[in-house]
Amino acid sequence: MIAKITGGQNTANLIRYLYDTKKKSHTDPHLVASWDGFTPDLDLHVKQAARLGRAPEKHVWHCSVRTAETDRILSDADWGDIARRVVAATGIAPAGDPDACRWVAVRHADDHIHIAATKVRADLRTARHWNDYLTADRELAAIEKEYDLFQIVRGDRTAATRPTRAEQEKAKRAGHARTARETLRTTVRTAVAAATSTEEFVSLLEHTDGILVDVKHFPSGDVRGYTVALEDDTNGKQEPIWYSGSALAPDLSLPKIRQRLDATERQPSPRRTDPWHQATAAAERIPHHLDREDDGAAQAHLAAFGEALDVLPLLAPYGIQPKLRQAAEAFERATRSRIQADHQHARALRGAVRAMVREPAPRDGALLAMLLDAALLVVMAAARWHQLHQHDQQVVAAHQTLLHLQAAYEQTAAAPLTARAQRRPPQRVVERHILLVRQYVPEQAEQVLEDSDFDALAAVLAVAEEAGHDPKELLQLAADQRALDDARRPARVLTWRVERLSARPVPSDRARAAQARSAAQRPSMPTRPTPAAPATQAQPPQTRRR
């Protein structure tokens, strides 16, 4: 159920509207409830307060309540009960209060009612109805469950401001697919994700075509705030229409942007590791962080991951950019909640993302595919985390993101996987790798071996072995990094993990000996089970969930 609450100053006009049968939606306007079961003068107490100079200027309170299209038709008695609960919850007419405001509930059609009330109580005080939309919404959520109605997805007031109808109509007239507010929000988020300091953030905006920036300063000269506008978005006086950062989204105010920029790990120079590999490794650790009990750290990792998605359209081939942009825009809602983020926990991912922006885009799609493969598991884990915390809108956003990312990944990964599969090693090497998969990935072994991408996995294992790596160690590390239960194609996940791990320097004999001594000193752990069934025996199919 959805409530819409407005105010006004003319009771008679509202009543005439409620009973106007010329309106298409007013099929059968009739009273279903009122403060006393009758309909005397709603304005009585308003007039009394006016004589004493105590009447509020806007004394009319108007609330419409509508059911979903799929809901059953409620009776007049049901609607009357709903109206009484709404006025009680909002403070217009608390239950049992003899001095409550006067109100009436008029039913227009099968699916909605209108509640009209005056805000002056019988004791001539103004009703205390602060946060009436939130209190009404909470009551309607309870009503949905009790009446077995469709339960709408409710937010936590951390969503970005939606474009108004006027903004949408203006964009439509100008031939734009998106409103100025939405375009500016995406532009600012991308600048935040690419910048390493407040000054660089402002500079990136100032050098973006079509964007106007007005920076506010303290007397000391430090940046105090900013507003942005589109060059071609003007008002009736042909003046730019400015938006503050907080008007675009709650996390785009300058203080909140500065918090994230201050929590960005500065990358060493010259760089020793590939920033794409660093970003992928940091992303692969996010599901582990979400499983912990530190909600502040979890929220920080989700925010940082959102920034990674924001910059990917800048680094991806042209054909894949729209899908990645859709994924970033969808996940934007999943980056915020009422939980305060402790941004210090996501320094590594932020630093890697900034480093990626400052290097030439890779020609081989393998690096992007590798990161997107990890991103899919992150989004699945994010959906579970938000669901656990009852963040309904964020759960929906994560599921929408997953659809866009999956499409982007399939398009990106096809060519590099095919290229690797074409370098399939000799059969004797493949058979040895099959034994390793059965030993170190027993639960998903059959799914991996039957996958058409197993040839790519065998190829990267062979290349790594030729470079001096131990394929057993690589495969075990790849399998241990994160459970493969979420992976629909675990062969692909292992392929990218092995390739990334094999990019590290080959351990020296001394390092291997030290690792062996360290492993021997650790408490004994149960070994991985080895399937007793012969390699040729068919195994039960496993559920695929990516």
Coordinates of C-alpha atoms in Angstrom, one line a residue, residues 37-409:
G37 CA -19.4 8.3 12.1
F38 CA -21.2 11.4 10.7
T39 CA -20.0 14.4 8.6
P40 CA -20.6 17.7 10.4
D41 CA -18.5 20.7 9.8
L42 CA -14.8 19.7 9.5
D43 CA -13.8 23.4 9.9
L44 CA -15.5 24.0 13.3
H45 CA -12.3 24.0 15.4
V46 CA -10.4 25.8 12.7
K47 CA -12.9 28.7 12.8
Q48 CA -12.7 28.7 16.6
A49 CA -8.9 28.9 16.6
A50 CA -9.0 31.6 13.9
R51 CA -11.0 33.8 16.1
L52 CA -8.3 33.5 18.7
G53 CA -5.6 34.0 16.1
R54 CA -4.3 30.5 16.6
A55 CA -5.3 28.7 13.4
P56 CA -2.4 27.4 11.2
E57 CA -2.2 28.9 7.7
K58 CA -2.4 25.5 6.0
H59 CA -4.9 23.7 8.2
V60 CA -5.9 20.9 5.7
W61 CA -4.3 17.4 5.9
H62 CA -4.9 15.1 2.9
C63 CA -3.8 11.5 2.7
S64 CA -4.6 9.1 -0.1
V65 CA -4.0 5.4 0.4
R66 CA -3.9 2.9 -2.6
T67 CA -3.6 -0.8 -2.9
A68 CA -1.5 -2.7 -5.5
E69 CA -3.1 -3.8 -8.8
T70 CA -2.8 -7.4 -7.7
D71 CA -4.5 -7.0 -4.4
R72 CA -8.0 -8.2 -3.6
I73 CA -10.8 -5.7 -3.4
L74 CA -11.3 -4.5 0.2
S75 CA -14.7 -3.9 1.7
D76 CA -15.8 -0.5 3.0
A77 CA -15.4 -1.8 6.5
D78 CA -11.8 -2.8 5.7
W79 CA -11.1 0.7 4.3
G80 CA -12.7 2.3 7.4
D81 CA -10.4 0.3 9.7
I82 CA -7.4 1.3 7.6
A83 CA -8.3 5.0 7.7
R84 CA -8.7 4.9 11.5
R85 CA -5.3 3.2 11.9
V86 CA -3.6 5.8 9.6
V87 CA -5.0 8.9 11.4
A88 CA -4.1 7.3 14.7
A89 CA -0.5 6.4 13.7
T90 CA 0.2 9.9 12.2
G91 CA -1.1 11.8 15.2
I92 CA -4.1 13.3 13.5
A93 CA -6.5 11.3 15.6
P94 CA -4.7 9.2 18.2
A95 CA -6.9 6.3 19.5
G96 CA -8.9 7.2 22.6
D97 CA -8.2 10.9 22.3
P98 CA -11.4 12.9 22.8
D99 CA -9.8 16.1 21.5
A100 CA -8.5 14.6 18.3
C101 CA -8.8 16.3 14.9
R102 CA -11.8 15.9 12.7
W103 CA -11.5 13.7 9.7
V104 CA -13.4 11.8 7.0
A105 CA -12.4 9.0 4.7
V106 CA -13.9 8.9 1.2
R107 CA -13.7 5.9 -1.1
H108 CA -13.4 6.8 -4.8
A109 CA -12.9 3.3 -6.3
D110 CA -12.1 -0.3 -5.5
D111 CA -8.4 0.4 -4.9
H112 CA -8.1 3.6 -2.9
I113 CA -9.4 6.1 -0.4
H114 CA -8.8 9.7 0.5
I115 CA -8.6 10.9 4.1
A116 CA -9.4 14.6 4.6
A117 CA -8.7 16.2 8.0
T118 CA -8.2 19.6 9.6
K119 CA -5.1 20.0 11.8
V120 CA -6.8 21.9 14.7
R121 CA -7.9 19.7 17.7
A122 CA -10.9 20.2 19.9
D123 CA -8.7 21.9 22.5
L124 CA -7.7 24.3 19.7
R125 CA -4.1 23.1 19.6
T126 CA -2.4 22.1 16.3
A127 CA -2.0 18.3 15.8
R128 CA 1.4 16.9 16.4
H129 CA 1.9 15.0 13.1
W130 CA 5.6 15.3 12.4
N131 CA 7.1 12.6 10.2
D132 CA 3.5 11.6 9.2
Y133 CA 4.6 10.0 6.0
L134 CA 7.0 7.7 7.8
T135 CA 4.6 6.8 10.5
A136 CA 1.8 6.2 8.0
D137 CA 4.2 4.0 5.9
R138 CA 5.1 1.9 8.9
E139 CA 1.4 1.4 9.7
L140 CA 0.7 0.4 6.1
A141 CA 3.5 -2.1 6.2
A142 CA 1.8 -3.8 9.2
I143 CA -1.6 -3.6 7.4
E144 CA -0.2 -5.3 4.3
K145 CA 0.8 -8.3 6.4
E146 CA -2.4 -8.5 8.4
Y147 CA -4.7 -8.1 5.4
D148 CA -2.5 -10.4 3.2
L149 CA -1.8 -7.7 0.7
F150 CA 1.2 -7.1 -1.6
Q151 CA 4.1 -6.0 0.5
I152 CA 5.9 -3.2 -1.3
V153 CA 9.6 -2.7 -1.1
R154 CA 10.3 0.1 1.4
G155 CA 13.4 2.2 1.7
D156 CA 15.4 3.5 4.6
R157 CA 15.6 7.2 3.4
T158 CA 19.1 6.7 2.1
A159 CA 18.1 6.6 -1.6
A160 CA 19.1 9.4 -3.9
T161 CA 16.5 12.0 -4.6
R162 CA 14.2 11.0 -7.5
P163 CA 13.7 13.3 -10.4
T164 CA 10.5 15.3 -10.1
R165 CA 7.8 14.9 -12.8
A166 CA 8.7 18.4 -14.0
E167 CA 12.4 17.3 -14.5
Q168 CA 11.3 14.2 -16.3
E169 CA 9.0 16.1 -18.6
K170 CA 11.7 18.7 -19.3
A171 CA 14.2 16.0 -20.2
K172 CA 11.6 14.4 -22.5
R173 CA 10.9 17.7 -24.3
A174 CA 14.7 18.2 -24.8
G175 CA 15.0 14.6 -26.2
H176 CA 17.2 13.4 -23.4
A177 CA 16.9 9.9 -22.0
R178 CA 17.9 11.0 -18.5
T179 CA 17.1 14.1 -16.4
A180 CA 19.8 16.6 -15.5
R181 CA 19.8 15.4 -11.9
E182 CA 20.5 11.8 -13.0
T183 CA 23.2 12.8 -15.5
L184 CA 25.0 15.0 -12.9
R185 CA 24.7 12.2 -10.2
T186 CA 26.5 9.8 -12.5
T187 CA 29.2 12.4 -13.5
V188 CA 29.9 13.3 -9.9
R189 CA 30.1 9.6 -8.8
T190 CA 32.5 8.9 -11.5
A191 CA 34.7 11.8 -10.5
V192 CA 34.7 10.7 -6.9
A193 CA 35.7 7.2 -8.0
A194 CA 38.6 8.5 -10.1
A195 CA 40.0 11.2 -7.7
T196 CA 42.5 10.9 -5.0
S197 CA 41.9 14.2 -3.3
T198 CA 39.3 16.9 -3.0
E199 CA 41.3 19.2 -5.3
E200 CA 41.5 16.5 -8.0
F201 CA 37.8 15.8 -7.6
V202 CA 36.9 19.4 -8.3
S203 CA 39.4 19.6 -11.2
L204 CA 37.9 16.5 -12.8
L205 CA 34.5 18.1 -12.7
E206 CA 35.7 21.4 -14.0
H207 CA 37.3 19.6 -17.0
T208 CA 34.2 17.5 -17.9
D209 CA 32.5 18.8 -21.0
G210 CA 29.1 20.3 -20.5
I211 CA 29.5 20.5 -16.7
L212 CA 29.5 23.8 -14.7
V213 CA 31.0 23.8 -11.2
D214 CA 30.7 26.4 -8.5
V215 CA 33.0 25.8 -5.6
K216 CA 32.4 27.3 -2.2
H217 CA 35.3 28.3 0.0
F218 CA 35.9 29.1 3.7
P219 CA 37.7 32.4 4.5
S220 CA 40.8 30.3 4.9
G221 CA 40.6 29.3 1.2
D222 CA 39.7 25.6 1.9
V223 CA 36.9 24.1 -0.1
R224 CA 33.6 24.2 1.9
G225 CA 31.2 22.8 -0.7
Y226 CA 30.2 22.6 -4.3
T227 CA 27.3 22.8 -6.7
V228 CA 27.1 21.5 -10.3
A229 CA 24.9 22.2 -13.3
L230 CA 24.5 21.2 -16.9
E231 CA 25.3 23.9 -19.4
D232 CA 22.1 23.4 -21.3
D233 CA 19.8 23.0 -18.3
T234 CA 18.5 26.4 -17.5
N235 CA 15.4 28.0 -15.9
G236 CA 13.0 30.6 -17.3
K237 CA 15.6 33.3 -16.9
Q238 CA 18.2 31.3 -18.8
E239 CA 20.2 30.7 -15.7
P240 CA 21.8 27.4 -14.9
I241 CA 19.9 25.1 -12.5
W242 CA 22.4 24.2 -9.7
Y243 CA 22.4 21.1 -7.6
S244 CA 24.4 20.6 -4.4
G245 CA 26.1 17.2 -3.9
S246 CA 23.6 16.2 -1.2
A247 CA 20.7 17.1 -3.5
L248 CA 22.1 14.5 -6.0
A249 CA 22.6 11.7 -3.4
P250 CA 23.1 11.5 0.4
D251 CA 26.8 10.3 0.0
L252 CA 27.8 13.0 -2.5
S253 CA 28.0 15.9 -0.1
L254 CA 31.6 17.2 0.1
P255 CA 32.2 16.1 3.8
K256 CA 31.2 12.5 2.8
I257 CA 33.2 12.6 -0.3
R258 CA 36.2 13.8 1.6
Q259 CA 35.8 10.9 4.1
R260 CA 36.2 8.4 1.3
L261 CA 39.0 10.2 -0.4
D262 CA 40.9 10.3 2.9
A263 CA 40.5 6.5 3.1
T264 CA 42.2 5.8 -0.2
E265 CA 45.4 3.8 -0.2
R266 CA 48.2 5.6 -2.0
Q267 CA 49.8 3.3 -4.5
P268 CA 53.6 2.9 -4.4
S269 CA 55.6 4.0 -7.4
P270 CA 57.0 2.3 -9.4
R271 CA 54.2 -0.2 -9.2
R272 CA 55.1 -3.8 -8.5
T273 CA 51.8 -5.4 -9.2
D274 CA 49.1 -5.0 -11.7
P275 CA 46.3 -2.7 -10.3
W276 CA 43.7 -4.9 -12.1
H277 CA 45.0 -7.9 -10.2
Q278 CA 45.0 -5.9 -7.0
A279 CA 41.4 -4.7 -7.6
T280 CA 40.3 -8.3 -8.4
A281 CA 42.0 -9.7 -5.3
A282 CA 40.4 -7.0 -3.1
A283 CA 37.0 -7.7 -4.6
E284 CA 37.4 -11.4 -4.0
R285 CA 37.8 -10.7 -0.3
I286 CA 34.6 -8.7 0.0
P287 CA 32.2 -11.7 0.5
H288 CA 34.5 -12.7 3.4
H289 CA 34.2 -9.3 4.9
L290 CA 30.4 -9.4 4.5
D291 CA 30.3 -12.6 6.5
R292 CA 31.9 -11.0 9.5
E293 CA 30.0 -9.2 12.2
D294 CA 31.6 -5.8 11.5
D295 CA 28.8 -4.0 9.7
G296 CA 30.7 -0.8 9.4
A297 CA 33.5 -2.5 7.5
A298 CA 31.0 -4.4 5.4
Q299 CA 29.2 -1.1 4.4
A300 CA 32.6 0.4 3.6
H301 CA 33.5 -2.4 1.2
L302 CA 30.2 -2.1 -0.6
A303 CA 30.7 1.6 -1.1
A304 CA 34.2 1.0 -2.4
F305 CA 32.9 -1.7 -4.7
G306 CA 30.3 0.7 -6.0
E307 CA 33.2 3.1 -6.9
A308 CA 34.9 0.3 -8.8
L309 CA 31.8 -0.2 -10.9
D310 CA 31.5 3.5 -11.5
V311 CA 34.9 3.7 -13.2
L312 CA 34.7 0.5 -15.3
P313 CA 32.7 2.1 -18.2
L314 CA 35.7 4.5 -18.6
L315 CA 38.1 1.5 -19.0
A316 CA 36.0 -1.0 -21.0
P317 CA 35.6 -1.4 -24.7
Y318 CA 32.9 0.7 -26.3
G319 CA 30.5 -2.1 -26.9
I320 CA 30.4 -3.2 -23.3
Q321 CA 30.1 0.3 -21.7
P322 CA 26.3 0.6 -21.7
K323 CA 25.9 -2.7 -19.7
L324 CA 28.6 -1.7 -17.2
R325 CA 27.0 1.8 -16.8
Q326 CA 23.6 0.1 -16.2
A327 CA 25.2 -2.1 -13.6
A328 CA 26.9 0.8 -11.8
E329 CA 23.7 2.8 -11.8
A330 CA 21.7 -0.1 -10.4
F331 CA 24.3 -0.9 -7.7
E332 CA 24.4 2.7 -6.6
R333 CA 21.3 2.1 -4.4
A334 CA 23.1 -0.9 -2.8
T335 CA 26.1 1.2 -1.7
R336 CA 24.1 3.1 1.0
S337 CA 22.2 2.1 4.1
R338 CA 21.6 3.4 7.6
I339 CA 24.7 1.6 8.7
Q340 CA 27.7 4.0 9.1
A341 CA 30.6 3.0 6.9
D342 CA 34.1 2.8 8.3
H343 CA 35.9 3.6 5.1
Q344 CA 39.3 2.8 6.4
H345 CA 38.5 -0.9 5.8
A346 CA 38.4 -0.5 2.0
R347 CA 41.6 1.4 1.4
A348 CA 43.2 -1.3 -0.8
L349 CA 40.3 -1.5 -3.3
R350 CA 40.0 2.3 -3.6
G351 CA 43.7 2.6 -4.2
A352 CA 43.7 -0.1 -6.9
V353 CA 40.7 1.5 -8.7
R354 CA 42.5 4.9 -8.8
A355 CA 45.6 3.2 -10.2
M356 CA 43.6 1.4 -12.9
V357 CA 42.2 4.8 -14.1
R358 CA 45.8 6.2 -14.4
E359 CA 47.1 3.4 -16.7
P360 CA 46.3 2.6 -20.3
A361 CA 43.2 0.5 -20.7
P362 CA 44.2 -3.2 -21.3
R363 CA 43.9 -4.5 -24.8
D364 CA 43.1 -8.0 -23.7
G365 CA 39.7 -8.4 -22.2
A366 CA 41.0 -11.0 -19.8
L367 CA 41.7 -8.4 -17.0
L368 CA 38.2 -7.0 -17.3
A369 CA 36.7 -10.5 -17.4
M370 CA 38.7 -11.5 -14.4
L371 CA 37.4 -8.5 -12.4
L372 CA 33.8 -9.0 -13.5
D373 CA 33.9 -12.7 -12.6
A374 CA 34.8 -11.6 -9.0
A375 CA 32.3 -8.8 -9.1
L376 CA 29.4 -11.3 -9.8
L377 CA 30.2 -13.1 -6.5
V378 CA 30.4 -9.8 -4.7
V379 CA 27.0 -8.7 -5.8
M380 CA 25.5 -12.1 -4.8
A381 CA 27.0 -11.7 -1.3
A382 CA 25.8 -8.1 -1.2
A383 CA 22.3 -9.2 -1.9
R384 CA 22.5 -11.7 1.0
W385 CA 24.0 -9.1 3.4
H386 CA 21.3 -6.6 2.6
Q387 CA 18.6 -9.2 2.9
L388 CA 19.9 -10.2 6.3
H389 CA 19.7 -6.5 7.4
Q390 CA 16.2 -6.1 5.9
H391 CA 17.4 -3.5 3.4
D392 CA 14.6 -4.2 0.9
Q393 CA 15.5 -1.6 -1.8
Q394 CA 19.1 -2.5 -1.7
V395 CA 18.3 -6.2 -2.2
V396 CA 16.3 -5.3 -5.3
A397 CA 19.1 -3.1 -6.6
A398 CA 21.7 -5.9 -6.1
H399 CA 19.5 -8.4 -8.1
Q400 CA 19.1 -5.8 -10.9
T401 CA 22.9 -5.3 -10.9
L402 CA 23.5 -9.0 -11.3
L403 CA 21.5 -9.1 -14.5
H404 CA 23.5 -6.3 -16.1
L405 CA 26.9 -7.6 -14.8
Q406 CA 26.2 -11.2 -16.1
A407 CA 25.4 -9.8 -19.6
A408 CA 28.6 -7.7 -19.5
Y409 CA 30.7 -10.7 -18.3

